[in-house]
């Protein structure tokens, strides 16, 4: 379960960063 949680956390972080970048592009 630890591996899954870690992977999920990494996925969430990457997703959030990507979404933020996309939002910035949209705003720009």
Tab-separated table of N, CA and C in Angstrom:
chain	number	residue	atom	x	y	z
A	1	UNK	N	0.828	-1.218	0.000
A	1	UNK	CA	0.000	0.000	0.000
A	1	UNK	C	0.859	1.264	0.000
A	2	UNK	N	2.035	1.163	0.625
A	2	UNK	CA	2.920	2.340	0.677
A	2	UNK	C	3.310	2.762	-0.736
A	3	UNK	N	3.651	1.781	-1.557
A	3	UNK	CA	4.054	2.113	-2.936
A	3	UNK	C	2.906	2.795	-3.669
A	4	UNK	N	1.720	2.237	-3.538
A	4	UNK	CA	0.566	2.825	-4.216
A	4	UNK	C	0.322	4.255	-3.750
A	5	UNK	N	0.387	4.465	-2.439
A	5	UNK	CA	0.142	5.822	-1.908
A	5	UNK	C	1.191	6.787	-2.444
A	6	UNK	N	2.432	6.337	-2.461
A	6	UNK	CA	3.506	7.213	-2.963
A	6	UNK	C	3.265	7.545	-4.433
A	7	UNK	N	2.934	6.521	-5.219
A	7	UNK	CA	2.697	6.747	-6.645
A	7	UNK	C	1.514	7.694	-6.813
A	8	UNK	N	0.483	7.470	-6.028
A	8	UNK	CA	-0.709	8.329	-6.138
A	8	UNK	C	-0.341	9.766	-5.789
A	9	UNK	N	0.476	9.921	-4.764
A	9	UNK	CA	0.871	11.280	-4.362
A	9	UNK	C	1.642	11.946	-5.495
A	10	UNK	N	2.566	11.198	-6.095
A	10	UNK	CA	3.368	11.762	-7.188
A	10	UNK	C	2.442	12.127	-8.345
A	11	UNK	N	1.516	11.222	-8.675
A	11	UNK	CA	0.587	11.479	-9.765
A	11	UNK	C	-0.218	12.745	-9.481
A	12	UNK	N	-0.705	12.867	-8.281
A	12	UNK	CA	-1.498	14.042	-7.917
A	12	UNK	C	-0.683	15.314	-8.047
A	13	UNK	N	0.562	15.258	-7.586
A	13	UNK	CA	1.406	16.458	-7.668
A	13	UNK	C	1.639	16.834	-9.125
A	14	UNK	N	2.001	15.846	-9.937
A	14	UNK	CA	2.263	16.127	-11.349
A	14	UNK	C	0.990	16.655	-12.014
A	15	UNK	N	-0.131	16.048	-11.685
A	15	UNK	CA	-1.398	16.477	-12.294
A	15	UNK	C	-1.703	17.918	-11.898
A	16	UNK	N	-1.540	18.227	-10.628
A	16	UNK	CA	-1.830	19.591	-10.152
A	16	UNK	C	-0.917	20.590	-10.857
A	17	UNK	N	0.362	20.230	-10.981
A	17	UNK	CA	1.315	21.140	-11.640
A	17	UNK	C	0.917	21.328	-13.095
A	18	UNK	N	0.532	20.222	-13.758
A	18	UNK	CA	0.130	20.324	-15.167
A	18	UNK	C	-1.107	21.200	-15.298
A	19	UNK	N	-2.066	20.986	-14.417
A	19	UNK	CA	-3.306	21.776	-14.465
A	19	UNK	C	-2.981	23.251	-14.265
A	20	UNK	N	-2.088	23.528	-13.316
A	20	UNK	CA	-1.714	24.925	-13.055
A	20	UNK	C	-1.080	25.528	-14.306
A	21	UNK	N	-0.191	24.775	-14.940
A	21	UNK	CA	0.479	25.266	-16.150
A	21	UNK	C	-0.566	25.516	-17.235
A	22	UNK	N	-1.496	24.583	-17.388
A	22	UNK	CA	-2.536	24.750	-18.406
A	22	UNK	C	-3.363	25.997	-18.095
A	23	UNK	N	-3.705	26.168	-16.827
A	23	UNK	CA	-4.509	27.341	-16.447
A	23	UNK	C	-3.733	28.613	-16.762
A	24	UNK	N	-2.437	28.594	-16.481
A	24	UNK	CA	-1.623	29.782	-16.764
A	24	UNK	C	-1.630	30.063	-18.261
A	25	UNK	N	-1.507	29.008	-19.050
A	25	UNK	CA	-1.512	29.181	-20.513
A	25	UNK	C	-2.853	29.750	-20.953
A	26	UNK	N	-3.916	29.232	-20.383
A	26	UNK	CA	-5.258	29.707	-20.745
A	26	UNK	C	-5.394	31.184	-20.386
A	27	UNK	N	-4.939	31.547	-19.191
A	27	UNK	CA	-5.040	32.946	-18.762
A	27	UNK	C	-4.188	33.827	-19.673
A	28	UNK	N	-3.021	33.332	-20.053
A	28	UNK	CA	-2.148	34.104	-20.940
A	28	UNK	C	-2.747	34.070	-22.338
